[in-house]
Each structure stands twice: as structure tokens, then as C-alpha cells.
Tab-separated table of C-alpha atoms in Angstrom:
chain	number	residue	atom	x	y	z
P	323	MET	CA	19.642	240.293	62.686
P	324	GLU	CA	22.366	241.520	64.957
P	325	TYR	CA	22.713	239.710	68.239
P	326	TYR	CA	24.850	240.519	71.274
P	327	LYS	CA	24.916	244.222	70.451
P	328	ASP	CA	24.374	245.195	74.085
P	329	GLU	CA	27.435	243.213	75.123
P	330	VAL	CA	30.811	244.865	75.632
P	331	LYS	CA	33.688	243.900	73.358
P	332	THR	CA	37.264	243.365	74.491
P	333	TYR	CA	40.715	243.619	72.965
P	334	LEU	CA	42.026	240.099	72.509
P	335	ALA	CA	45.763	239.426	72.360
P	336	VAL	CA	48.066	236.420	72.252
P	337	ASP	CA	51.413	236.121	74.026
P	338	CYS	CA	53.948	233.390	73.303
P	339	ILE	CA	56.163	231.791	75.921
P	340	ILE	CA	58.980	230.331	73.846
P	341	PHE	CA	61.108	227.804	75.687
P	342	GLY	CA	64.508	226.752	74.411
P	343	PHE	CA	67.291	224.518	75.688
P	344	TYR	CA	70.978	225.262	75.202
P	345	GLY	CA	73.785	223.310	76.800
P	346	GLU	CA	72.328	222.507	80.213
P	347	ALA	CA	70.023	225.466	80.638
P	348	LEU	CA	66.363	226.034	79.961
P	349	GLN	CA	65.906	229.354	78.222
P	350	ILE	CA	63.170	231.770	77.296
P	351	LEU	CA	62.937	234.057	74.274
P	352	LEU	CA	62.081	237.685	75.034
P	353	ILE	CA	61.880	240.850	72.980
P	354	LYS	CA	61.955	244.565	73.537
P	355	ARG	CA	58.426	245.617	72.814
P	356	GLY	CA	58.139	247.520	69.554
P	357	PHE	CA	55.018	249.584	70.193
P	358	GLU	CA	53.454	251.838	72.771
P	359	PRO	CA	52.621	251.599	75.608
P	360	GLU	CA	55.718	250.156	77.288
P	361	ILE	CA	57.768	250.474	74.118
P	362	ASN	CA	61.353	249.186	74.506
P	363	ASN	CA	60.599	247.273	77.668
P	364	TRP	CA	61.223	243.531	77.856
P	365	SER	CA	58.198	241.472	77.005
P	366	LEU	CA	56.934	238.161	75.704
P	367	MET	CA	56.230	238.058	71.989
P	368	GLY	CA	52.642	239.030	71.390
P	369	GLY	CA	50.106	240.729	69.231
P	370	PHE	CA	46.393	241.238	68.726
P	371	VAL	CA	44.067	238.598	67.328
P	372	GLN	CA	42.859	239.814	63.919
P	373	PRO	CA	39.258	239.531	62.703
P	374	GLY	CA	39.940	236.753	60.200
P	375	GLU	CA	42.068	234.493	62.359
P	376	SER	CA	41.681	232.155	65.303
P	377	PRO	CA	43.796	232.754	68.428
P	378	ASP	CA	45.909	229.711	67.432
P	379	GLU	CA	46.576	231.279	64.045
P	380	ALA	CA	47.409	234.599	65.670
P	381	ALA	CA	50.005	232.906	67.873
P	382	SER	CA	51.591	231.191	64.855
P	383	ARG	CA	51.651	234.467	62.951
P	384	VAL	CA	53.330	236.294	65.847
P	385	LEU	CA	55.929	233.552	66.172
P	386	LEU	CA	56.635	233.541	62.427
P	387	LYS	CA	56.898	237.313	62.251
P	388	LEU	CA	59.261	237.642	65.163
P	389	THR	CA	61.399	234.536	64.673
P	390	GLY	CA	60.864	233.279	61.132
P	391	LEU	CA	59.887	229.891	62.591
P	392	GLU	CA	57.020	227.765	61.321
P	393	ASN	CA	55.651	224.380	62.358
P	394	VAL	CA	56.912	224.726	65.875
P	395	TYR	CA	55.480	222.668	68.734
P	396	MET	CA	53.033	225.087	70.306
P	397	GLU	CA	49.992	224.751	72.477
P	398	GLN	CA	47.585	226.842	74.455
P	399	SER	CA	48.606	227.731	77.948
P	400	ALA	CA	46.237	229.925	80.001
P	401	ALA	CA	44.039	233.000	79.509
P	402	PHE	CA	44.995	236.132	81.433
P	403	GLY	CA	42.198	238.604	81.806
P	404	LYS	CA	42.050	240.457	85.127
P	405	PRO	CA	40.322	243.792	84.431
P	406	HIS	CA	43.355	245.963	85.205
P	407	ARG	CA	46.208	243.752	84.053
P	408	GLU	CA	47.044	246.549	81.613
P	409	LYS	CA	46.358	250.031	82.790
P	410	HIS	CA	45.980	251.264	79.203
P	411	GLY	CA	42.844	249.385	78.250
P	412	ARG	CA	41.027	246.116	78.751
P	413	VAL	CA	43.044	243.444	77.017
P	414	VAL	CA	42.521	239.732	77.573
P	415	SER	CA	45.554	237.700	76.552
P	416	LEU	CA	45.608	234.063	75.508
P	417	THR	CA	49.023	232.578	76.098
P	418	TYR	CA	50.771	229.821	74.166
P	419	PHE	CA	53.906	227.932	74.938
P	420	ALA	CA	56.311	226.844	72.244
P	421	LEU	CA	59.294	224.467	72.403
P	422	ILE	CA	62.322	224.882	70.187
P	423	ASP	CA	65.950	223.832	70.081
P	424	SER	CA	67.497	227.188	70.855
P	425	LYS	CA	70.986	226.072	69.883
P	426	GLU	CA	69.887	225.509	66.322
P	427	TYR	CA	67.973	228.750	66.222
P	428	GLN	CA	70.437	231.249	67.591
P	429	HIS	CA	70.354	232.875	64.166
P	430	ILE	CA	66.642	233.568	64.386
P	431	LEU	CA	67.285	236.355	66.806
P	432	SER	CA	65.804	239.288	65.024
P	433	ASN	CA	67.718	242.549	65.299
P	434	GLU	CA	64.608	244.423	64.391
P	435	TYR	CA	62.745	243.155	67.442
P	436	GLN	CA	65.809	242.784	69.661
P	437	ALA	CA	64.883	239.224	70.490
P	438	ASN	CA	67.124	237.548	73.019
P	439	TRP	CA	67.405	234.215	74.839
P	440	PHE	CA	67.585	234.387	78.648
P	441	PRO	CA	68.054	231.668	81.270
P	442	ILE	CA	64.644	230.710	82.675
P	443	ASP	CA	65.756	231.678	86.184
P	444	ASN	CA	67.421	234.961	85.269
P	445	PHE	CA	65.686	237.340	82.903
P	446	PRO	CA	64.928	241.062	83.038
P	447	LYS	CA	61.783	242.522	84.572
P	448	LEU	CA	58.875	242.112	82.177
P	449	ILE	CA	55.835	244.259	81.422
P	450	PHE	CA	52.336	243.671	82.795
P	451	ASP	CA	51.726	240.101	84.064
P	452	HIS	CA	54.185	238.474	81.676
P	453	GLU	CA	56.233	236.947	84.490
P	454	GLU	CA	53.121	235.214	85.809
P	455	MET	CA	52.437	233.978	82.278
P	456	ILE	CA	55.867	232.347	82.248
P	457	SER	CA	55.348	230.677	85.651
P	458	THR	CA	52.025	229.285	84.523
P	459	ALA	CA	53.453	228.006	81.243
P	460	LYS	CA	56.361	226.402	83.073
P	461	ARG	CA	53.961	224.603	85.397
P	462	LEU	CA	51.948	223.424	82.410
P	463	LEU	CA	55.091	222.305	80.611
P	464	ARG	CA	56.004	220.196	83.647
P	465	SER	CA	52.578	218.564	83.789
P	466	LYS	CA	52.471	217.900	80.091
P	467	ALA	CA	56.018	216.545	79.997
P	468	ALA	CA	55.178	214.158	82.837
P	469	LEU	CA	52.634	212.500	80.564
P	470	TYR	CA	54.011	212.996	77.064
P	471	PRO	CA	57.569	213.009	75.733
P	472	ILE	CA	57.277	216.587	74.463
P	473	LEU	CA	60.617	217.775	75.825
P	474	PHE	CA	62.389	216.148	72.867
P	475	GLU	CA	61.162	219.146	70.886
P	476	LEU	CA	63.829	221.094	72.753
P	477	LEU	CA	66.684	218.827	71.631
P	478	PRO	CA	68.603	218.646	68.366
P	479	GLU	CA	67.886	215.746	66.037
P	480	LYS	CA	70.770	213.714	67.446
P	481	PHE	CA	71.202	213.801	71.194
P	482	THR	CA	72.888	211.882	73.991
P	483	LEU	CA	71.474	210.351	77.171
P	484	PRO	CA	73.295	212.926	79.336
P	485	GLN	CA	71.615	215.675	77.309
P	486	ILE	CA	68.183	214.232	78.004
P	487	SER	CA	68.762	213.964	81.729
P	488	SER	CA	70.168	217.516	81.815
P	489	LEU	CA	67.025	218.675	80.080
P	490	TYR	CA	64.727	216.969	82.584
P	491	GLU	CA	66.826	218.273	85.450
P	492	ALA	CA	66.476	221.802	84.083
P	493	VAL	CA	62.739	221.590	83.520
P	494	TYR	CA	61.889	219.962	86.863
P	495	GLU	CA	64.694	221.564	88.888
P	496	ILE	CA	65.683	218.226	90.317
P	497	VAL	CA	68.715	215.975	90.442
P	498	ILE	CA	68.008	212.795	88.526
P	499	ASP	CA	69.207	209.284	89.330
P	500	LYS	CA	70.791	208.759	85.902
P	501	ARG	CA	70.942	204.975	85.962
P	502	ASN	CA	67.286	204.570	86.736
P	503	PHE	CA	66.306	207.359	84.366
P	504	ASN	CA	68.298	205.928	81.453
P	505	ARG	CA	66.883	202.477	82.078
P	506	LYS	CA	63.295	203.777	81.930
P	507	LEU	CA	64.118	205.840	78.900
P	508	LEU	CA	65.634	202.977	76.928
P	509	SER	CA	62.796	200.626	77.854
P	510	SER	CA	60.325	203.048	76.269
P	511	ASN	CA	61.535	202.148	72.752
P	512	LEU	CA	61.399	205.836	71.966
P	513	LEU	CA	65.112	206.057	71.159
P	514	ILE	CA	67.199	204.591	68.337
P	515	LYS	CA	70.885	204.239	69.126
P	516	GLN	CA	73.353	205.556	66.522
P	517	ASN	CA	76.859	204.254	65.854
P	518	GLU	CA	78.350	207.667	66.305
P	519	LYS	CA	79.527	209.154	69.600
P	520	ASP	CA	79.583	212.662	70.968
P	521	LYS	CA	83.165	213.067	72.195
P	522	ALA	CA	83.021	216.772	72.945
P	523	SER	CA	81.440	216.403	76.387
P	524	SER	CA	83.542	213.593	77.883
P	525	LYS	CA	86.642	211.529	77.152
P	526	LYS	CA	84.733	208.284	76.955
P	527	GLY	CA	82.092	209.839	74.767
P	528	ALA	CA	78.339	209.264	74.737
P	529	TYR	CA	76.399	207.552	71.973
P	530	TYR	CA	74.012	209.632	69.961
P	531	TYR	CA	70.370	208.672	69.787
P	532	VAL	CA	67.552	209.774	67.533
P	533	LEU	CA	63.842	209.642	68.201
P	534	ASN	CA	61.789	206.754	66.889
P	535	LYS	CA	59.329	209.094	65.221
P	536	ASP	CA	56.531	206.553	64.787
P	537	ILE	CA	56.458	205.711	68.462
P	538	TYR	CA	56.917	209.351	69.402
P	539	LYS	CA	54.024	210.450	67.243
P	540	ASP	CA	51.889	207.673	68.590
P	541	LYS	CA	52.658	208.630	72.178
P	542	ILE	CA	52.314	212.317	71.646
P	543	MET	CA	49.042	212.059	69.763
P	544	SER	CA	47.453	209.118	71.504
P	545	PHE	CA	44.411	209.861	73.537
P	546	LEU	CA	45.396	209.728	77.126
P	547	ARG	CA	44.466	206.447	78.772
P	548	TYR	CA	46.237	206.669	82.036
P	549	LEU	CA	45.888	205.142	85.386
P	550	PRO	CA	46.527	207.642	88.136
P	551	SER	CA	50.200	207.987	88.954
P	552	TRP	CA	49.793	210.156	92.036
P	553	SER	CA	50.109	207.397	94.589
P	554	ALA	CA	52.759	207.682	97.270
P	555	GLN	CA	55.666	205.944	95.587
P	556	ASP	CA	55.341	208.112	92.504
P	557	MET	CA	55.139	211.382	94.365
P	558	GLY	CA	58.333	211.031	96.328
P	559	ILE	CA	61.141	212.221	94.077
Y	1013	MET	CA	46.347	258.704	75.831
Y	1014	GLU	CA	44.355	255.981	74.154
Y	1015	TYR	CA	46.312	253.057	72.808
Y	1016	TYR	CA	45.189	250.165	70.629
Y	1017	LYS	CA	42.322	252.164	69.130
Y	1018	ASP	CA	43.049	250.823	65.643
Y	1019	GLU	CA	42.689	247.258	66.875
Y	1020	VAL	CA	39.463	245.317	66.496
Y	1021	LYS	CA	37.585	244.242	69.607
Y	1022	THR	CA	35.923	240.886	70.089
Y	1023	TYR	CA	33.025	239.504	72.081
Y	1024	LEU	CA	34.447	237.381	74.858
Y	1025	ALA	CA	32.396	234.601	76.432
Y	1026	VAL	CA	32.901	231.801	78.939
Y	1027	ASP	CA	31.406	228.327	78.728
Y	1028	CYS	CA	31.404	225.842	81.600
Y	1029	ILE	CA	31.784	222.100	81.179
Y	1030	ILE	CA	30.320	220.747	84.409
Y	1031	PHE	CA	31.186	217.122	85.109
Y	1032	GLY	CA	29.296	215.090	87.665
Y	1033	PHE	CA	29.339	211.469	88.815
Y	1034	TYR	CA	26.240	209.521	89.782
Y	1035	GLY	CA	26.160	205.821	90.499
Y	1036	GLU	CA	28.661	204.497	87.996
Y	1037	ALA	CA	28.288	207.089	85.264
Y	1038	LEU	CA	30.135	210.249	84.401
Y	1039	GLN	CA	27.653	212.994	83.639
Y	1040	ILE	CA	27.543	216.440	82.147
Y	1041	LEU	CA	25.233	219.336	83.012
Y	1042	LEU	CA	23.532	221.008	80.071
Y	1043	ILE	CA	20.875	223.676	79.707
Y	1044	LYS	CA	18.416	224.849	77.126
Y	1045	ARG	CA	19.826	228.162	76.039
Y	1046	GLY	CA	17.769	231.083	77.315
Y	1047	PHE	CA	18.570	233.738	74.735
Y	1048	GLU	CA	18.828	234.260	70.989
Y	1049	PRO	CA	20.359	233.067	68.764
Y	1050	GLU	CA	19.777	229.331	69.212
Y	1051	ILE	CA	17.281	229.902	72.036
Y	1052	ASN	CA	15.885	226.653	73.502
Y	1053	ASN	CA	18.625	224.506	72.016
Y	1054	TRP	CA	20.866	222.408	74.246
Y	1055	SER	CA	24.054	224.126	75.254
Y	1056	LEU	CA	26.797	224.374	77.818
Y	1057	MET	CA	26.280	226.989	80.500
Y	1058	GLY	CA	27.818	230.219	79.360
Y	1059	GLY	CA	27.721	233.974	79.267
Y	1060	PHE	CA	29.679	237.054	78.297
Y	1061	VAL	CA	32.642	238.370	80.261
Y	1062	GLN	CA	31.642	241.702	81.777
Y	1063	PRO	CA	33.862	244.803	81.839
Y	1064	GLY	CA	34.627	244.634	85.577
Y	1065	GLU	CA	35.409	240.941	85.858
Y	1066	SER	CA	38.111	238.485	84.872
Y	1067	PRO	CA	37.176	235.453	82.765
Y	1068	ASP	CA	37.592	233.296	85.900
Y	1069	GLU	CA	35.097	235.487	87.740
Y	1070	ALA	CA	32.714	235.353	84.793
Y	1071	ALA	CA	32.804	231.540	84.863
Y	1072	SER	CA	32.071	231.498	88.611
Y	1073	ARG	CA	29.212	233.954	88.138
Y	1074	VAL	CA	27.667	231.852	85.360
Y	1075	LEU	CA	27.942	228.712	87.477
Y	1076	LEU	CA	26.407	230.420	90.512
Y	1077	LYS	CA	23.560	231.918	88.515
Y	1078	LEU	CA	22.589	228.698	86.778
Y	1079	THR	CA	23.177	226.198	89.577
Y	1080	GLY	CA	23.406	228.112	92.854
Y	1081	LEU	CA	26.803	226.513	93.461
Y	1082	GLU	CA	29.813	228.353	94.858
Y	1083	ASN	CA	33.364	227.258	95.670
Y	1084	VAL	CA	33.298	224.474	93.157
Y	1085	TYR	CA	36.482	222.925	91.793
Y	1086	MET	CA	36.888	224.712	88.478
Y	1087	GLU	CA	39.749	225.420	86.174
Y	1088	GLN	CA	40.478	226.819	82.755
Y	1089	SER	CA	40.180	224.428	79.879
Y	1090	ALA	CA	40.835	225.797	76.362
Y	1091	ALA	CA	40.015	228.888	74.297
Y	1092	PHE	CA	37.770	228.425	71.257
Y	1093	GLY	CA	38.016	231.182	68.711
Y	1094	LYS	CA	37.782	230.121	65.089
Y	1095	PRO	CA	36.405	233.117	63.162
Y	1096	HIS	CA	33.109	231.500	62.185
Y	1097	ARG	CA	32.441	229.253	65.136
Y	1098	GLU	CA	29.248	231.279	65.596
Y	1099	LYS	CA	27.617	232.536	62.459
Y	1100	HIS	CA	25.998	235.404	64.333
Y	1101	GLY	CA	29.079	237.335	65.273
Y	1102	ARG	CA	32.711	236.923	66.294
Y	1103	VAL	CA	32.746	235.450	69.772
Y	1104	VAL	CA	35.813	233.917	71.391
Y	1105	SER	CA	34.923	231.562	74.211
Y	1106	LEU	CA	37.100	230.606	77.152
Y	1107	THR	CA	36.027	227.266	78.544
Y	1108	TYR	CA	36.224	226.017	82.132
Y	1109	PHE	CA	35.666	222.597	83.545
Y	1110	ALA	CA	34.052	222.056	86.930
Y	1111	LEU	CA	33.754	218.896	89.033
Y	1112	ILE	CA	30.829	218.271	91.339
Y	1113	ASP	CA	29.123	215.383	93.066
Y	1114	SER	CA	25.986	215.279	90.938
Y	1115	LYS	CA	24.160	212.954	93.314
Y	1116	GLU	CA	24.264	215.553	96.046
Y	1117	TYR	CA	23.271	218.317	93.672
Y	1118	GLN	CA	20.299	216.859	91.860
Y	1119	HIS	CA	18.235	219.582	93.482
Y	1120	ILE	CA	20.264	222.356	91.865
Y	1121	LEU	CA	18.606	221.672	88.564
Y	1122	SER	CA	17.020	224.977	87.799
Y	1123	ASN	CA	13.596	224.875	86.201
Y	1124	GLU	CA	14.109	228.348	84.913
Y	1125	TYR	CA	17.092	227.307	82.807
Y	1126	GLN	CA	15.968	223.732	82.195
Y	1127	ALA	CA	19.287	222.389	83.387
Y	1128	ASN	CA	19.682	218.647	83.110
Y	1129	TRP	CA	22.327	215.977	83.769
Y	1130	PHE	CA	23.184	213.700	80.852
Y	1131	PRO	CA	25.499	210.680	80.574
Y	1132	ILE	CA	28.817	211.815	79.105
Y	1133	ASP	CA	28.411	209.399	76.187
Y	1134	ASN	CA	24.773	210.150	75.428
Y	1135	PHE	CA	23.612	213.740	75.332
Y	1136	PRO	CA	21.585	215.769	72.809
Y	1137	LYS	CA	23.122	217.664	69.907
Y	1138	LEU	CA	24.639	220.893	71.140
Y	1139	ILE	CA	24.962	224.343	69.596
Y	1140	PHE	CA	28.087	225.712	67.914
Y	1141	ASP	CA	31.319	223.893	68.854
Y	1142	HIS	CA	30.121	222.906	72.328
Y	1143	GLU	CA	30.626	219.193	71.668
Y	1144	GLU	CA	34.260	219.837	70.815
Y	1145	MET	CA	34.551	221.869	74.026
Y	1146	ILE	CA	33.396	218.825	75.971
Y	1147	SER	CA	35.867	216.477	74.214
Y	1148	THR	CA	38.722	218.854	74.946
Y	1149	ALA	CA	37.707	219.248	78.584
Y	1150	LYS	CA	37.404	215.496	78.981
Y	1151	ARG	CA	40.913	215.010	77.600
Y	1152	LEU	CA	42.206	217.669	79.964
Y	1153	LEU	CA	40.379	216.067	82.889
Y	1154	ARG	CA	42.093	212.757	82.089
Y	1155	SER	CA	45.531	214.367	81.954
Y	1156	LYS	CA	45.006	216.325	85.117
Y	1157	ALA	CA	43.560	213.344	86.988
Y	1158	ALA	CA	46.572	211.255	85.984
Y	1159	LEU	CA	48.772	213.649	87.976
Y	1160	TYR	CA	46.508	214.950	90.718
Y	1161	PRO	CA	43.766	213.265	92.736
Y	1162	ILE	CA	41.120	215.743	91.537
Y	1163	LEU	CA	38.468	213.148	90.756
Y	1164	PHE	CA	37.588	212.967	94.454
Y	1165	GLU	CA	35.776	216.248	93.844
Y	1166	LEU	CA	33.177	214.129	92.053
Y	1167	LEU	CA	32.532	211.847	95.036
Y	1168	PRO	CA	30.441	212.344	98.165
Y	1169	GLU	CA	32.243	212.983	101.449
Y	1170	LYS	CA	32.135	209.288	102.372
Y	1171	PHE	CA	32.864	206.848	99.582
Y	1172	THR	CA	33.858	203.215	99.081
Y	1173	LEU	CA	36.758	201.685	97.168
Y	1174	PRO	CA	34.396	200.254	94.517
Y	1175	GLN	CA	33.027	203.761	93.982
Y	1176	ILE	CA	36.511	205.127	93.322
Y	1177	SER	CA	37.371	202.432	90.810
Y	1178	SER	CA	34.007	202.908	89.063
Y	1179	LEU	CA	34.809	206.593	88.829
Y	1180	TYR	CA	38.223	205.990	87.251
Y	1181	GLU	CA	36.731	203.419	84.913
Y	1182	ALA	CA	34.135	205.955	83.783
Y	1183	VAL	CA	36.616	208.774	83.270
Y	1184	TYR	CA	39.243	206.718	81.428
Y	1185	GLU	CA	36.829	204.280	79.781
Y	1186	ILE	CA	38.884	201.313	80.911
Y	1187	VAL	CA	38.459	198.217	83.017
Y	1188	ILE	CA	40.595	198.480	86.124
Y	1189	ASP	CA	42.463	195.697	87.911
Y	1190	LYS	CA	40.790	196.376	91.281
Y	1191	ARG	CA	43.320	194.648	93.492
Y	1192	ASN	CA	46.257	196.549	92.097
Y	1193	PHE	CA	44.306	199.786	91.994
Y	1194	ASN	CA	43.138	199.502	95.603
Y	1195	ARG	CA	46.643	198.655	96.767
Y	1196	LYS	CA	48.089	201.768	95.077
Y	1197	LEU	CA	45.251	203.850	96.398
Y	1198	LEU	CA	45.656	202.730	100.013
Y	1199	SER	CA	49.433	203.160	99.871
Y	1200	SER	CA	48.961	206.824	98.966
Y	1201	ASN	CA	47.765	207.676	102.493
Y	1202	LEU	CA	45.081	209.780	100.912
Y	1203	LEU	CA	42.245	207.779	102.447
Y	1204	ILE	CA	41.051	207.369	106.028
Y	1205	LYS	CA	39.075	204.205	106.702
Y	1206	GLN	CA	35.785	204.586	108.588
Y	1207	ASN	CA	34.147	202.003	110.856
Y	1208	GLU	CA	30.925	202.144	108.955
Y	1209	LYS	CA	30.067	200.040	105.912
Y	1210	ASP	CA	27.983	200.687	102.823
Y	1211	LYS	CA	25.676	197.682	102.658
Y	1212	ALA	CA	23.423	198.913	99.884
Y	1213	SER	CA	25.711	197.840	97.037
Y	1214	SER	CA	26.674	194.322	98.146
Y	1215	LYS	CA	25.844	191.731	100.779
Y	1216	LYS	CA	29.294	191.784	102.312
Y	1217	GLY	CA	29.361	195.559	102.286
Y	1218	ALA	CA	32.238	197.922	101.588
Y	1219	TYR	CA	33.935	200.125	104.137
Y	1220	TYR	CA	33.507	203.832	103.780
Y	1221	TYR	CA	36.551	206.060	103.436
Y	1222	VAL	CA	37.006	209.788	103.717
Y	1223	LEU	CA	39.755	211.910	102.229
Y	1224	ASN	CA	42.736	212.872	104.337
Y	1225	LYS	CA	42.277	216.536	103.555
Y	1226	ASP	CA	45.768	217.648	104.575
Y	1227	ILE	CA	47.440	215.190	102.245
Y	1228	TYR	CA	44.892	215.876	99.529
Y	1229	LYS	CA	45.455	219.606	99.727
Y	1230	ASP	CA	49.184	219.099	99.718
Y	1231	LYS	CA	49.033	216.882	96.652
Y	1232	ILE	CA	46.568	218.980	94.784
Y	1233	MET	CA	48.379	222.235	95.446
Y	1234	SER	CA	51.970	221.085	95.379
Y	1235	PHE	CA	54.055	222.324	92.536
Y	1236	LEU	CA	54.529	219.448	90.182
Y	1237	ARG	CA	57.864	217.734	90.571
Y	1238	TYR	CA	57.431	214.693	88.438
Y	1239	LEU	CA	59.685	212.341	86.693
Y	1240	PRO	CA	58.322	211.374	83.315
Y	1241	SER	CA	55.876	208.500	83.504
Y	1242	TRP	CA	55.495	207.933	79.780
Y	1243	SER	CA	57.917	205.053	79.568
Y	1244	ALA	CA	56.715	201.778	78.080
Y	1245	GLN	CA	55.450	200.032	81.165
Y	1246	ASP	CA	53.263	202.978	82.144
Y	1247	MET	CA	51.738	203.478	78.735
Y	1248	GLY	CA	50.430	199.998	78.245
Y	1249	ILE	CA	47.065	199.853	79.877
């Protein structure tokens, strides 16, 4: 028996907001769209959900195809589905945000798709509602990173305390009180200090740290059991 | 020119996870499904996205039709789209969670749709992946409520401090240190003390409070500018 046959079907797409971090800047990976309509215009990486795959799988496939990357930190952002968001047909898009260390993956930039990293606050005009998709994903990234230490996905395996604070400053667009920030960070037991120093960034040098992966995994996977942190003293940054 | 015509279209649905709070229990609103397949089985409230509407509009329409409620706090939860999540056809569902004061809206229970409130930890078996939809929405509610004071949407206009802590205890499934919690709460300037007392719940009575709507709106709408709160001392509840 066929159900639902009087219902209207819709094109279903995925679009990936890929965040990277390089030096002190938050970046976003964009491509020149490879198919009509809007061919050759700057766009997020996207594609249509295929019959045999879930939207999550579609997003992973798109990311793999366009960047060669697998097992990247990725999660659902929002659905975009206003009736006329594309004038060429009704397409509802599910967006995903991904976090990668863009310094390590400069070489992934595919010539075929003309992929390119841009600073998060200075990228070319994008097709359709892709700029709104980025704003929404950035807001979600901020919320999520306020509760879970996911921003480490943007750093190389070994990193310094100044790198972490630069990263948080870039994501939240704030100036951080480093002493207080470092103190909180070290008290979290998330970081393991290395003997080696990064001497490229300052004369004195800064010790490298690596993530304590057990604690990280525990924190990132643990079911959220939070008391509200929205009271006055927490709000005032 | 018609684009995308080689792509496959999909049925697109919305499902609403409607949370309520009554007495000291978190509740969820369920209905007996009114159409085939799975007619008369317990289900979330849902429906298909129509050609002229966005998914957000579809969710509002479904909520209005089944409960008579408008202007309810509602936001996107997750997309569910595994290929065989329904054996009757490929349907991708966008879920939404809504927050309402279920005590005030007992009368919305529609006989036509056999809507009914259930405790969040004790409801009948649901169709398809609707139980997973609820778990995901609950996790999202906890995250969101850790950053924004959205749980007040579940309370009546006048409420007491014990009611608020009961609410947080129900949502996070924890026992709260009331003194500390009340102190944080009052320091947030979110609450305005009334002269009147609720004497139904205890001999001594508990003062009523109302929300300071300006501050609430500001906090709930303000772009998130948070420092990470995942350091050790915050995690250990």
C-alpha cells in the first residue's frame, strides 16, 4: 500500500559550513559552484541527499568529495527552507558545521572545485541564503563551544596557551583576560604540558600542550548535566 | 529552464516535541496519530511541509491545529532522515521543540486528536524514531537552558523560587543546592519580587516573582558572547 501519495515532495540538499583556524584568524572554506544554476559563483559546499543515504551521510560524502577529508568533527546546524530561497525550484537545505585545522589542510584545496579558505569576516558574496547559513552556524558554534571544548578540533595536535586564547578571541570576537583564562584552562585537566617549547612566536617561547584525550572525550560525549550559567556574573564579559 | 530534474525528491515532514511543566514534573504532549500508516498509535504531533510554507511555518501550523496555541516558544531541534526510518516511504523529518506552561493549557487537549500530557520519563511506546526525537530535543533543551533562561517559558506568569528549582531539577535530573541556586538566580536581576505569597505549598508560604521582561528579552535575544564554562569546577555537579 502506498501512503502519502497526495503529499508534495521536495528537493533536499545539504550544505557544509567548514570552519578552520590559521594563525590568529577564524576561516571558512568556500568553493566556486560547479553546476547550474549559479555556476562559478562562490558558495558553501553542498549537494543533494541521495535516496539511499541519511542527511548526515550526505554531508560526509560532500565533504569527502570536495576536500578528501574523513572523520571530521561535524554536526547538524539548522534547516533552511523558505519557499523561495532558491528561485530555481523548491529546495530545503540541511546545514552542517565542520571544524578542521586549516593549517594542516591547506593541501586539501581542490583545484577542480576551486576551494579556498577565507577569513570569517571577509569573504565574497555568496549564492542564495548561504551567508545566513554561516551566521547561524557561527552562533551555534559559539553556544556549543561555551559548553563543550570542541574548539580544540580547530587546533593542531600540539598547541600553545596563546594559540588557544587567540582561537577563543576569534570565535567570540572578544579580548580575553589571559591570566584568568589560562588558569581556568589548566584547572580543567584537559591539557597535558609537553617539555618542548614553541619559539617561533616569541623570544621567551611558549610550552606546547596536547589534549588529554580521555578527559576530552568524556567531556565532549558526556550527557549535559549543567546548572544554568546565565546569571549576572557570568553574562558580563 | 528547469534545474535539478534528475535529482530525487523526498517527503518532508515536521514533528513537534512539546514540553510542559506541571507541579514538579516535566511533561510531553503526545497524540494518537490520526492517519495511516500507524493510525491510532501514540506519536509526536507532526505533518507534512506544504509547498507554500517554510518548515518553521509548517511546525507552527501543526501546533496551532492540534493545540490551538500560537506564539509559543519554539525552535528547531534536529533533522531525522535515515533511509528506512519509516518503512512506508522515504520521509525526512525536521523536529522542533516547544515550551509551554502545561498547567495553564490543560484545556487545549483536543478530543479530536486525543492529545495527552505524559511525564517525560513515563510515556507509551511511540511510532518510528519519535522516542529518539524526544531524547535529542531534551538534550538540546538542557544545552540551551544552560546558556539562556528559556525554561521560564514553562512557568506561569507568577512563580515561586521553589517552583524554579523544581523545574531545573526536573529538566537536568539533579538535586539542586537551593541556597546557592536562589542566590545566583536573584543576583541575575531577572526576577521581580511580588508582595503576594503562595501559601498552598507550605505553611510559611513562598513569595511570588515575575520575570523582568526587559532583561529576559535582552538575555534571550542577545548574541552569545560567552567565555567557555566547561572548566573543571563547572562540570562537576
